[in-house]
Amino acid sequence: MTRGGGEPPFPAVDKCDASRLGPGSTVAADLEGTLLRSRSAFPYYALVAFETGGAPRLALLLLLAPLAAALSRLASPASGVRVLVFAATAGARVADVESAARAVLPRFYAVDVHPAAWRVFAACGGRRLVLTATPRVMAEPFARGHLGADGVAGTELATSRGRATGWVDSRRGVLVGERKAAALKEMVGSDGQMPDVGLGDGRSDYAFMGMCKEAYLIPRTPVDAVRADKLPKRIVFHDGRLVQRPTPLVALLTLLWLPVGLLLSLVRVAAGMLLPMRWLHVAFHALGVRVVVRGAPPRRPGGRTTGVLFACCHRTLLDAIFLSIALGRPVAAVTYSLSRLSEFLSPIRTVRLTRDRAADAGTIRGALSEGDLVLCPEGTTCREPFLLRFSALFAELTDDIVPVAMECRMSMFHGTTARGWKGMDPFFFFMNPSPVYTVTFLDKLPSGLTCGGGKSSHEVANYVQRLIASTLSYECTGFTRKDKYRELADTDGVVPVNAEKKRVVW
């Protein structure tokens, strides 16, 4: 960070008085090591590699990472970036890289924002520009959507017939050093008005920082990341299978665990299929799956003409199964789009709905006439501590409603997906070394808080949502299933697969 071993050419960022920066102030900032605390981009390449090519591509990236590090130190930073780009993207569909950048990377970027850099970057109310050696397609969704950047310049991927070749665009090359300065000139445009503030962390940033009216260096000292609620946009929806930030060590452990985890998941799934429900609590405990039951599970009523409806928040496709384990008896579950494989493997009866309100109401009433039923009014899973909007249909069909708060903890793999094949969701959940499911039974709704007691269905649904949220210390939102899939998969989440039967999957 110094020239000739002397003092740094720019002051540290703590010397910047952000209070004097106003609505008209402009800023240009590097990403890794500046806006982000970590100077290593390896975890983000690893996420793209795993999402676009699975374990083989992640293994290739891990094998080439030492070469990339050596080239960055001994040759040039650009050489190391080229190796990482090749390993993570060669042969991958550009659409898949874009999808991973939009749905997966922001969650990991958001927990790594540098507080000192963000203090200055956020204080500038004019144009905010981000420059990075990372491929632009990877960094742009987060920089624009969650940091409020107005422009992003990064390394451009070379493509052919919709796929990445593994090389970088020959005209612009890797965006380091003078290339960052050239990119900044291009972003500024014909008026030539350079940014008021430049932020960087090392020699490869000096060129563009020197073009700014004032510039500051981000010190390489450990700091806590900016709190998620301080960013312009909270992370509510995200996708991807990996739970932990894939540093080289975590990536190596993940690859080593995969064959063991797959075998373990097969054993756990087989146990769920073959053993009686009353034995599964003990069997899963022996296999490393913890089931925590809180509250008082309602007793099975005798002489009742209709069943109880368990209204649950939705964390994974296994919610209804773990609720049945907590009760010690199988309870039928309502599903909108369960894969045929998951349906075959399920130890409980599933009732398929079609998203036709009148038809679904009749189906649910019929299922309740046969016994208890599990329903997730959110309509889709959410990983973060938020509850999506509850559909009000369930409140119109019965007054025997028991709210249930579901929580699950996974340490290695997420057991849900919006962009991938849902048939693998149970296997990924059970591939975790020691997953935990917590089932909290709340009191049955009193008659005065049901539709039969004079409340509207929306009032009942909102009350149940707030009740479960307060139990879990989650936040209620008005987001719907469509909101989730539009953000993560750029679709409504509904794909017709049988026009004659009008069934849908998502």
Short mmCIF file of C-alpha atoms in Angstrom, two decimals:
data_model
loop_
_atom_site.label_atom_id
_atom_site.label_comp_id
_atom_site.label_asym_id
_atom_site.label_seq_id
_atom_site.Cartn_x
_atom_site.Cartn_y
_atom_site.Cartn_z
CA MET A 1 0.00 0.00 0.00
CA THR A 2 3.02 2.25 -0.10
CA ARG A 3 5.33 3.63 -2.74
CA GLY A 4 8.96 2.70 -2.33
CA GLY A 5 8.30 1.48 1.21
CA GLY A 6 7.29 5.01 2.32
CA GLU A 7 4.00 6.44 3.46
CA PRO A 8 0.80 5.48 1.60
CA PRO A 9 -0.04 7.98 -1.16
CA PHE A 10 -3.56 8.47 0.25
CA PRO A 11 -4.85 8.94 3.80
CA ALA A 12 -6.83 6.28 5.65
CA VAL A 13 -10.60 6.39 5.36
CA ASP A 14 -11.03 7.39 9.00
CA LYS A 15 -9.66 10.80 7.99
CA CYS A 16 -12.73 11.38 5.79
CA ASP A 17 -15.45 13.55 7.30
CA ALA A 18 -18.54 11.96 5.78
CA SER A 19 -20.83 14.62 7.27
CA ARG A 20 -19.67 17.14 4.67
CA LEU A 21 -20.63 14.83 1.81
CA GLY A 22 -24.08 15.68 0.54
CA PRO A 23 -26.65 14.82 -2.12
CA GLY A 24 -24.41 16.06 -4.91
CA SER A 25 -21.25 14.20 -3.86
CA THR A 26 -20.06 11.40 -6.13
CA VAL A 27 -17.92 8.41 -5.26
CA ALA A 28 -15.97 5.66 -7.00
CA ALA A 29 -15.01 2.58 -4.98
CA ASP A 30 -13.28 -0.74 -5.40
CA LEU A 31 -15.21 -3.83 -4.28
CA GLU A 32 -12.99 -6.55 -2.74
CA GLY A 33 -11.04 -5.21 0.22
CA THR A 34 -12.86 -1.88 0.06
CA LEU A 35 -16.64 -2.06 0.05
CA LEU A 36 -16.16 -5.66 1.17
CA ARG A 37 -13.98 -6.59 4.13
CA SER A 38 -12.45 -9.62 2.44
CA ARG A 39 -9.77 -9.05 -0.18
CA SER A 40 -10.20 -12.59 -1.52
CA ALA A 41 -12.84 -13.17 -4.18
CA PHE A 42 -12.40 -16.95 -4.03
CA PRO A 43 -15.65 -17.62 -2.08
CA TYR A 44 -17.72 -15.86 -4.74
CA TYR A 45 -16.07 -17.77 -7.57
CA ALA A 46 -16.65 -20.95 -5.53
CA LEU A 47 -20.36 -20.19 -5.23
CA VAL A 48 -20.67 -19.63 -8.98
CA ALA A 49 -18.65 -22.78 -9.67
CA PHE A 50 -20.85 -24.95 -7.43
CA GLU A 51 -24.10 -23.48 -8.74
CA THR A 52 -23.16 -23.82 -12.41
CA GLY A 53 -21.15 -27.04 -12.37
CA GLY A 54 -21.65 -28.75 -9.01
CA ALA A 55 -18.90 -30.57 -7.14
CA PRO A 56 -16.64 -31.25 -10.20
CA ARG A 57 -16.33 -27.56 -11.03
CA LEU A 58 -15.82 -26.62 -7.40
CA ALA A 59 -13.06 -29.24 -7.19
CA LEU A 60 -11.40 -27.78 -10.30
CA LEU A 61 -11.51 -24.30 -8.81
CA LEU A 62 -10.03 -25.56 -5.56
CA LEU A 63 -7.19 -27.31 -7.43
CA LEU A 64 -6.35 -24.17 -9.41
CA ALA A 65 -6.70 -21.72 -6.52
CA PRO A 66 -3.05 -22.14 -5.37
CA LEU A 67 -1.90 -21.43 -8.93
CA ALA A 68 -4.07 -18.32 -9.02
CA ALA A 69 -2.63 -17.11 -5.72
CA ALA A 70 0.95 -17.73 -6.87
CA LEU A 71 0.43 -15.90 -10.17
CA SER A 72 -1.19 -12.95 -8.39
CA ARG A 73 1.84 -12.60 -6.13
CA LEU A 74 4.66 -13.45 -8.54
CA ALA A 75 3.33 -12.24 -11.90
CA SER A 76 0.33 -9.90 -11.69
CA PRO A 77 -3.09 -9.73 -10.03
CA ALA A 78 -4.66 -9.99 -13.48
CA SER A 79 -3.08 -13.42 -14.05
CA GLY A 80 -4.63 -14.80 -10.89
CA VAL A 81 -8.05 -13.45 -11.83
CA ARG A 82 -7.82 -15.12 -15.24
CA VAL A 83 -7.24 -18.52 -13.61
CA LEU A 84 -10.20 -18.10 -11.26
CA VAL A 85 -12.47 -16.96 -14.08
CA PHE A 86 -11.49 -19.95 -16.20
CA ALA A 87 -12.05 -22.49 -13.42
CA ALA A 88 -15.39 -21.03 -12.33
CA THR A 89 -17.02 -20.27 -15.68
CA ALA A 90 -15.45 -22.22 -18.58
CA GLY A 91 -18.30 -23.88 -20.45
CA ALA A 92 -21.01 -22.61 -18.12
CA ARG A 93 -24.14 -21.06 -19.55
CA VAL A 94 -24.04 -17.29 -19.16
CA ALA A 95 -27.67 -17.41 -18.02
CA ASP A 96 -26.67 -19.75 -15.17
CA VAL A 97 -23.87 -17.40 -14.09
CA GLU A 98 -26.30 -14.47 -14.16
CA SER A 99 -28.86 -16.47 -12.20
CA ALA A 100 -26.33 -17.37 -9.50
CA ALA A 101 -25.18 -13.73 -9.32
CA ARG A 102 -28.74 -12.55 -8.81
CA ALA A 103 -30.05 -15.25 -6.46
CA VAL A 104 -27.03 -16.60 -4.56
CA LEU A 105 -24.16 -14.11 -4.28
CA PRO A 106 -25.98 -11.14 -2.67
CA ARG A 107 -26.61 -13.05 0.55
CA PHE A 108 -22.85 -13.67 0.99
CA TYR A 109 -21.82 -10.22 -0.19
CA ALA A 110 -24.27 -8.59 2.23
CA VAL A 111 -22.64 -10.06 5.34
CA ASP A 112 -19.19 -8.81 4.31
CA VAL A 113 -19.72 -5.05 3.80
CA HIS A 114 -16.93 -2.92 5.31
CA PRO A 115 -18.34 -0.35 7.79
CA ALA A 116 -15.78 2.41 7.14
CA ALA A 117 -16.11 2.21 3.37
CA TRP A 118 -19.89 2.00 3.59
CA ARG A 119 -20.00 5.09 5.82
CA VAL A 120 -18.43 7.18 3.08
CA PHE A 121 -20.07 5.41 0.13
CA ALA A 122 -23.56 5.79 1.62
CA ALA A 123 -22.97 9.46 2.50
CA CYS A 124 -22.48 10.35 -1.16
CA GLY A 125 -25.90 11.11 -2.59
CA GLY A 126 -24.74 11.68 -6.15
CA ARG A 127 -23.47 9.03 -8.54
CA ARG A 128 -22.02 5.95 -6.89
CA LEU A 129 -19.64 3.95 -9.05
CA VAL A 130 -18.13 0.54 -8.31
CA LEU A 131 -14.99 -0.80 -9.99
CA THR A 132 -13.88 -4.40 -9.56
CA ALA A 133 -11.61 -7.05 -11.02
CA THR A 134 -14.43 -9.57 -10.44
CA PRO A 135 -16.53 -10.27 -13.54
CA ARG A 136 -19.17 -7.58 -13.81
CA VAL A 137 -21.91 -10.18 -14.26
CA MET A 138 -21.14 -11.50 -10.76
CA ALA A 139 -20.84 -8.19 -8.89
CA GLU A 140 -23.44 -5.99 -10.56
CA PRO A 141 -26.69 -7.42 -9.09
CA PHE A 142 -25.48 -6.91 -5.52
CA ALA A 143 -23.78 -3.56 -6.12
CA ARG A 144 -26.83 -2.06 -7.81
CA GLY A 145 -29.58 -3.81 -5.88
CA HIS A 146 -28.17 -3.78 -2.34
CA LEU A 147 -25.53 -1.02 -2.24
CA GLY A 148 -27.36 1.47 -4.41
CA ALA A 149 -24.60 1.77 -7.03
CA ASP A 150 -25.46 3.70 -10.19
CA GLY A 151 -22.78 2.09 -12.31
CA VAL A 152 -20.59 -1.02 -12.12
CA ALA A 153 -17.45 -1.71 -14.14
CA GLY A 154 -15.85 -5.12 -13.91
CA THR A 155 -14.01 -7.72 -15.91
CA GLU A 156 -16.09 -8.82 -18.89
CA LEU A 157 -16.42 -12.52 -19.73
CA ALA A 158 -15.77 -13.76 -23.23
CA THR A 159 -18.76 -15.75 -24.47
CA SER A 160 -19.74 -17.94 -27.39
CA ARG A 161 -23.25 -19.16 -28.20
CA GLY A 162 -24.57 -18.27 -24.78
CA ARG A 163 -21.73 -19.93 -22.85
CA ALA A 164 -18.66 -18.53 -21.13
CA THR A 165 -15.43 -19.59 -22.81
CA GLY A 166 -13.43 -19.24 -19.60
CA TRP A 167 -11.45 -16.30 -20.97
CA VAL A 168 -11.94 -12.60 -20.34
CA ASP A 169 -12.84 -10.04 -22.99
CA SER A 170 -9.64 -9.31 -24.89
CA ARG A 171 -10.46 -5.65 -25.47
CA ARG A 172 -10.88 -4.66 -21.83
CA GLY A 173 -8.91 -7.40 -20.09
CA VAL A 174 -8.95 -7.80 -16.31
CA LEU A 175 -9.96 -4.60 -14.56
CA VAL A 176 -6.91 -3.81 -12.44
CA GLY A 177 -4.50 -0.85 -12.32
CA GLU A 178 -4.68 1.43 -15.34
CA ARG A 179 -7.61 -0.50 -16.74
CA LYS A 180 -9.67 0.61 -13.73
CA ALA A 181 -8.72 4.21 -14.47
CA ALA A 182 -9.74 3.78 -18.10
CA ALA A 183 -13.04 2.24 -17.04
CA LEU A 184 -13.69 5.17 -14.69
CA LYS A 185 -13.09 7.65 -17.53
CA GLU A 186 -15.56 5.73 -19.65
CA MET A 187 -18.16 5.71 -16.88
CA VAL A 188 -17.79 9.43 -16.22
CA GLY A 189 -18.49 10.19 -19.84
CA SER A 190 -17.97 13.27 -21.96
CA ASP A 191 -18.35 15.85 -19.19
CA GLY A 192 -15.13 14.60 -17.58
CA GLN A 193 -16.34 15.42 -14.07
CA MET A 194 -14.38 13.03 -11.88
CA PRO A 195 -15.83 11.67 -8.62
CA ASP A 196 -15.44 13.71 -5.47
CA VAL A 197 -14.27 10.68 -3.47
CA GLY A 198 -12.30 7.59 -4.41
CA LEU A 199 -12.04 4.51 -2.18
CA GLY A 200 -9.54 1.69 -2.58
CA ASP A 201 -7.32 -0.65 -0.62
CA GLY A 202 -4.14 -1.30 -2.60
CA ARG A 203 -1.78 -0.54 -5.50
CA SER A 204 -4.16 -1.81 -8.18
CA ASP A 205 -6.55 0.99 -7.13
CA TYR A 206 -4.06 3.86 -7.09
CA ALA A 207 -4.60 4.76 -10.74
CA PHE A 208 -8.32 5.46 -10.49
CA MET A 209 -8.04 6.89 -6.98
CA GLY A 210 -5.57 9.49 -8.25
CA MET A 211 -8.20 10.73 -10.71
CA CYS A 212 -10.68 11.54 -7.92
CA LYS A 213 -10.72 14.89 -6.16
CA GLU A 214 -9.90 13.17 -2.87
CA ALA A 215 -9.16 9.55 -2.12
CA TYR A 216 -8.89 7.31 0.92
CA LEU A 217 -7.48 3.87 1.63
CA ILE A 218 -9.33 1.18 3.55
CA PRO A 219 -7.04 -0.28 6.25
CA ARG A 220 -6.53 -4.05 6.34
CA THR A 221 -7.58 -4.50 9.92
CA PRO A 222 -10.33 -6.85 11.18
CA VAL A 223 -13.70 -5.14 11.65
CA ASP A 224 -17.29 -6.25 12.09
CA ALA A 225 -19.45 -6.15 8.98
CA VAL A 226 -22.24 -3.64 8.50
CA ARG A 227 -25.51 -4.87 9.96
CA ALA A 228 -27.87 -6.23 7.33
CA ASP A 229 -30.63 -3.77 8.23
CA LYS A 230 -28.32 -0.83 7.51
CA LEU A 231 -28.09 -1.64 3.81
CA PRO A 232 -30.59 -0.09 1.36
CA LYS A 233 -32.18 -3.50 0.70
CA ARG A 234 -32.54 -6.41 3.11
CA ILE A 235 -31.85 -9.97 2.04
CA VAL A 236 -35.19 -11.76 2.29
CA PHE A 237 -34.94 -14.20 -0.60
CA HIS A 238 -31.87 -16.11 -1.69
CA ASP A 239 -31.07 -19.42 -3.32
CA GLY A 240 -28.16 -21.81 -3.64
CA ARG A 241 -27.28 -24.98 -1.79
CA LEU A 242 -24.28 -23.90 0.31
CA VAL A 243 -24.97 -22.56 3.80
CA GLN A 244 -21.48 -21.39 4.76
CA ARG A 245 -19.24 -18.94 2.98
CA PRO A 246 -17.05 -21.27 0.86
CA THR A 247 -13.53 -20.26 1.83
CA PRO A 248 -10.87 -22.68 0.51
CA LEU A 249 -11.01 -24.70 3.75
CA VAL A 250 -14.82 -24.84 3.79
CA ALA A 251 -14.87 -25.78 0.09
CA LEU A 252 -12.40 -28.60 0.73
CA LEU A 253 -14.40 -29.91 3.70
CA THR A 254 -17.60 -29.72 1.65
CA LEU A 255 -16.10 -31.79 -1.17
CA LEU A 256 -14.73 -34.36 1.29
CA TRP A 257 -18.09 -34.61 3.05
CA LEU A 258 -20.23 -34.96 -0.10
CA PRO A 259 -19.88 -38.76 -0.59
CA VAL A 260 -20.30 -39.39 3.14
CA GLY A 261 -23.26 -37.02 3.32
CA LEU A 262 -24.95 -38.59 0.32
CA LEU A 263 -24.72 -42.06 1.85
CA LEU A 264 -25.97 -40.74 5.18
CA SER A 265 -28.90 -39.00 3.51
CA LEU A 266 -29.92 -42.22 1.76
CA VAL A 267 -29.96 -44.03 5.11
CA ARG A 268 -31.98 -41.27 6.75
CA VAL A 269 -34.49 -41.11 3.89
CA ALA A 270 -34.85 -44.90 3.95
CA ALA A 271 -35.52 -44.78 7.70
CA GLY A 272 -38.23 -42.18 7.16
CA MET A 273 -39.89 -44.35 4.50
CA LEU A 274 -39.73 -47.73 6.21
CA LEU A 275 -40.11 -47.15 9.95
CA PRO A 276 -43.42 -46.45 11.71
CA MET A 277 -43.93 -42.78 12.51
CA ARG A 278 -43.89 -43.38 16.29
CA TRP A 279 -40.33 -44.76 16.01
CA LEU A 280 -38.88 -42.03 13.83
CA HIS A 281 -38.09 -39.61 16.66
CA VAL A 282 -35.72 -42.14 18.23
CA ALA A 283 -34.41 -43.42 14.89
CA PHE A 284 -33.57 -39.95 13.61
CA HIS A 285 -31.87 -39.08 16.90
CA ALA A 286 -29.66 -42.17 16.47
CA LEU A 287 -28.86 -41.04 12.90
CA GLY A 288 -27.86 -37.52 13.98
CA VAL A 289 -31.13 -35.70 13.20
CA ARG A 290 -32.50 -33.82 16.19
CA VAL A 291 -36.23 -33.20 16.53
CA VAL A 292 -37.09 -30.67 19.25
CA VAL A 293 -40.74 -30.48 20.28
CA ARG A 294 -42.05 -27.49 22.21
CA GLY A 295 -45.51 -26.64 23.41
CA ALA A 296 -48.29 -29.17 23.98
CA PRO A 297 -49.14 -31.27 20.92
CA PRO A 298 -52.93 -31.57 20.70
CA ARG A 299 -54.30 -34.96 21.47
CA ARG A 300 -56.04 -36.88 18.75
CA PRO A 301 -59.72 -36.11 19.29
CA GLY A 302 -62.24 -38.87 19.46
CA GLY A 303 -65.69 -38.69 17.90
CA ARG A 304 -64.88 -35.55 15.88
CA THR A 305 -66.37 -35.36 12.40
CA THR A 306 -63.57 -33.19 10.95
CA GLY A 307 -59.87 -32.98 11.59
CA VAL A 308 -57.69 -30.22 12.97
CA LEU A 309 -55.86 -27.98 10.53
CA PHE A 310 -52.23 -27.34 11.51
CA ALA A 311 -51.20 -23.96 10.02
CA CYS A 312 -47.39 -23.88 9.79
CA CYS A 313 -44.76 -21.51 8.58
CA HIS A 314 -42.83 -23.04 5.67
CA ARG A 315 -39.09 -23.71 6.03
CA THR A 316 -38.52 -26.87 3.92
CA LEU A 317 -40.55 -29.53 2.12
CA LEU A 318 -40.13 -31.68 5.24
CA ASP A 319 -42.21 -29.47 7.54
CA ALA A 320 -45.24 -31.77 7.54
CA ILE A 321 -43.11 -34.88 8.08
CA PHE A 322 -41.37 -33.44 11.14
CA LEU A 323 -44.69 -32.22 12.48
CA SER A 324 -45.97 -35.80 12.13
CA ILE A 325 -42.87 -37.07 13.95
CA ALA A 326 -43.56 -34.59 16.75
CA LEU A 327 -47.14 -35.89 17.00
CA GLY A 328 -46.08 -39.51 16.73
CA ARG A 329 -48.60 -40.21 13.98
CA PRO A 330 -48.82 -39.46 10.26
CA VAL A 331 -50.80 -36.36 9.28
CA ALA A 332 -51.76 -35.65 5.66
CA ALA A 333 -50.17 -32.60 4.06
CA VAL A 334 -51.35 -30.14 1.43
CA THR A 335 -48.85 -29.61 -1.41
CA TYR A 336 -48.87 -27.38 -4.45
CA SER A 337 -45.96 -28.73 -6.40
CA LEU A 338 -44.24 -31.63 -4.74
CA SER A 339 -41.93 -33.45 -7.13
CA ARG A 340 -42.91 -36.99 -8.05
CA LEU A 341 -39.77 -38.31 -6.34
CA SER A 342 -40.52 -36.48 -3.08
CA GLU A 343 -44.11 -37.66 -3.26
CA PHE A 344 -42.94 -41.26 -3.68
CA LEU A 345 -40.51 -41.00 -0.76
CA SER A 346 -42.94 -39.26 1.59
CA PRO A 347 -43.98 -41.32 4.63
CA ILE A 348 -47.22 -39.32 4.90
CA ARG A 349 -50.14 -38.85 2.53
CA THR A 350 -49.94 -35.78 0.32
CA VAL A 351 -52.92 -33.88 -1.06
CA ARG A 352 -52.18 -32.02 -4.29
CA LEU A 353 -53.73 -28.61 -4.96
CA THR A 354 -53.99 -26.76 -8.27
CA ARG A 355 -54.06 -23.05 -7.25
CA ASP A 356 -57.67 -22.91 -8.43
CA ARG A 357 -59.27 -21.40 -5.33
CA ALA A 358 -62.68 -23.06 -5.58
CA ALA A 359 -61.27 -26.46 -6.45
CA ASP A 360 -58.62 -26.26 -3.74
CA ALA A 361 -61.22 -25.30 -1.12
CA GLY A 362 -63.19 -28.42 -1.98
CA THR A 363 -60.06 -30.57 -1.83
CA ILE A 364 -59.05 -29.23 1.59
CA ARG A 365 -62.56 -29.70 3.00
CA GLY A 366 -62.53 -33.28 1.75
CA ALA A 367 -59.14 -33.94 3.36
CA LEU A 368 -60.28 -32.43 6.67
CA SER A 369 -63.35 -34.66 6.65
CA GLU A 370 -60.96 -37.63 6.67
CA GLY A 371 -58.69 -36.42 9.49
CA ASP A 372 -56.07 -33.87 10.52
CA LEU A 373 -54.26 -31.85 7.88
CA VAL A 374 -51.03 -29.82 7.65
CA LEU A 375 -51.04 -26.65 5.54
CA CYS A 376 -48.40 -23.95 4.98
CA PRO A 377 -50.25 -20.69 4.17
CA GLU A 378 -47.02 -18.97 3.04
CA GLY A 379 -47.14 -21.00 -0.18
CA THR A 380 -43.36 -21.29 -0.44
CA THR A 381 -40.31 -21.55 1.77
CA CYS A 382 -38.32 -18.64 3.16
CA ARG A 383 -34.81 -19.09 4.62
CA GLU A 384 -34.37 -15.79 6.41
CA PRO A 385 -36.14 -14.79 9.67
CA PHE A 386 -39.17 -13.48 7.82
CA LEU A 387 -42.67 -14.80 7.24
CA LEU A 388 -44.27 -14.29 3.85
CA ARG A 389 -47.89 -13.26 3.51
CA PHE A 390 -50.31 -15.98 4.66
CA SER A 391 -53.01 -16.97 2.21
CA ALA A 392 -56.41 -16.58 3.84
CA LEU A 393 -58.06 -19.63 2.26
CA PHE A 394 -57.35 -21.95 5.20
CA ALA A 395 -59.23 -19.67 7.61
CA GLU A 396 -62.41 -19.92 5.53
CA LEU A 397 -62.55 -23.72 5.66
CA THR A 398 -62.41 -24.55 9.38
CA ASP A 399 -62.37 -23.01 12.83
CA ASP A 400 -60.26 -25.84 14.29
CA ILE A 401 -56.88 -24.23 13.64
CA VAL A 402 -53.65 -24.96 15.54
CA PRO A 403 -50.74 -22.62 14.61
CA VAL A 404 -47.34 -24.34 14.51
CA ALA A 405 -43.97 -22.56 14.40
CA MET A 406 -41.35 -24.49 12.45
CA GLU A 407 -37.61 -23.87 12.58
CA CYS A 408 -34.76 -25.81 11.05
CA ARG A 409 -31.00 -25.49 11.32
CA MET A 410 -28.62 -26.66 8.60
CA SER A 411 -24.85 -26.27 8.77
CA MET A 412 -23.69 -27.23 5.29
CA PHE A 413 -26.47 -27.50 2.68
CA HIS A 414 -29.81 -25.76 2.24
CA GLY A 415 -32.74 -28.15 1.90
CA THR A 416 -34.69 -25.82 -0.39
CA THR A 417 -34.27 -24.43 -3.89
CA ALA A 418 -36.07 -22.06 -6.21
CA ARG A 419 -33.94 -22.55 -9.31
CA GLY A 420 -32.93 -26.20 -9.03
CA TRP A 421 -34.70 -29.56 -8.97
CA LYS A 422 -36.89 -29.78 -5.88
CA GLY A 423 -36.66 -33.57 -5.90
CA MET A 424 -33.19 -33.22 -4.35
CA ASP A 425 -34.36 -31.00 -1.48
CA PRO A 426 -34.88 -33.80 1.09
CA PHE A 427 -31.52 -35.35 0.22
CA PHE A 428 -29.66 -32.06 0.64
CA PHE A 429 -31.36 -31.49 3.99
CA PHE A 430 -30.38 -34.94 5.23
CA MET A 431 -26.83 -34.51 3.88
CA ASN A 432 -26.16 -32.04 6.69
CA PRO A 433 -24.03 -33.62 9.43
CA SER A 434 -26.49 -32.87 12.25
CA PRO A 435 -29.63 -31.00 11.13
CA VAL A 436 -32.12 -29.81 13.73
CA TYR A 437 -35.87 -29.34 13.36
CA THR A 438 -37.79 -27.49 16.07
CA VAL A 439 -41.59 -27.87 16.12
CA THR A 440 -43.46 -25.49 18.44
CA PHE A 441 -47.16 -26.16 18.93
CA LEU A 442 -49.16 -23.07 19.87
CA ASP A 443 -52.61 -22.98 21.43
CA LYS A 444 -55.58 -23.69 19.26
CA LEU A 445 -57.26 -20.49 18.05
CA PRO A 446 -60.11 -19.49 20.36
CA SER A 447 -63.51 -19.35 18.70
CA GLY A 448 -63.59 -15.55 18.93
CA LEU A 449 -60.54 -15.30 16.65
CA THR A 450 -61.93 -17.48 13.85
CA CYS A 451 -64.27 -16.81 10.97
CA GLY A 452 -67.00 -18.55 12.94
CA GLY A 453 -66.47 -15.97 15.67
CA GLY A 454 -67.01 -13.05 13.31
CA LYS A 455 -63.48 -12.39 12.05
CA SER A 456 -62.71 -12.12 8.34
CA SER A 457 -60.44 -14.73 6.79
CA HIS A 458 -57.74 -12.11 6.22
CA GLU A 459 -57.87 -11.06 9.87
CA VAL A 460 -57.46 -14.68 10.94
CA ALA A 461 -54.58 -15.29 8.52
CA ASN A 462 -52.80 -12.10 9.61
CA TYR A 463 -53.25 -12.99 13.26
CA VAL A 464 -51.80 -16.47 12.77
CA GLN A 465 -48.87 -14.96 10.86
CA ARG A 466 -48.14 -12.47 13.65
CA LEU A 467 -48.52 -15.16 16.32
CA ILE A 468 -46.00 -17.48 14.66
CA ALA A 469 -43.65 -14.58 13.91
CA SER A 470 -43.63 -13.42 17.53
CA THR A 471 -42.93 -16.98 18.68
CA LEU A 472 -39.92 -17.26 16.38
CA SER A 473 -38.83 -13.59 16.67
CA TYR A 474 -39.30 -13.28 12.91
CA GLU A 475 -40.63 -10.32 10.93
CA CYS A 476 -43.92 -10.39 9.05
CA THR A 477 -43.87 -9.29 5.41
CA GLY A 478 -46.37 -8.86 2.61
CA PHE A 479 -44.19 -10.77 0.16
CA THR A 480 -45.81 -13.62 -1.76
CA ARG A 481 -44.66 -16.72 -3.58
CA LYS A 482 -44.65 -14.75 -6.84
CA ASP A 483 -42.40 -12.08 -5.30
CA LYS A 484 -39.90 -14.76 -4.33
CA TYR A 485 -39.74 -16.43 -7.71
CA ARG A 486 -39.65 -13.20 -9.65
CA GLU A 487 -36.59 -12.16 -7.66
CA LEU A 488 -34.77 -15.49 -7.64
CA ALA A 489 -35.79 -17.20 -10.87
CA ASP A 490 -37.30 -14.33 -12.89
CA THR A 491 -40.57 -16.26 -13.24
CA ASP A 492 -43.92 -16.42 -11.47
CA GLY A 493 -42.89 -19.79 -10.11
CA VAL A 494 -45.62 -21.58 -12.01
CA VAL A 495 -44.82 -23.90 -14.92
CA PRO A 496 -47.66 -25.90 -16.49
CA VAL A 497 -46.76 -29.57 -16.92
CA ASN A 498 -50.13 -31.15 -17.69
CA ALA A 499 -52.59 -28.96 -19.52
CA GLU A 500 -55.34 -31.57 -19.35
CA LYS A 501 -55.26 -31.86 -15.54
CA LYS A 502 -54.16 -28.24 -15.09
CA ARG A 503 -51.49 -29.21 -12.60
CA VAL A 504 -48.56 -26.95 -11.93
CA VAL A 505 -45.10 -27.30 -10.49
CA TRP A 506 -42.64 -24.67 -9.35
#
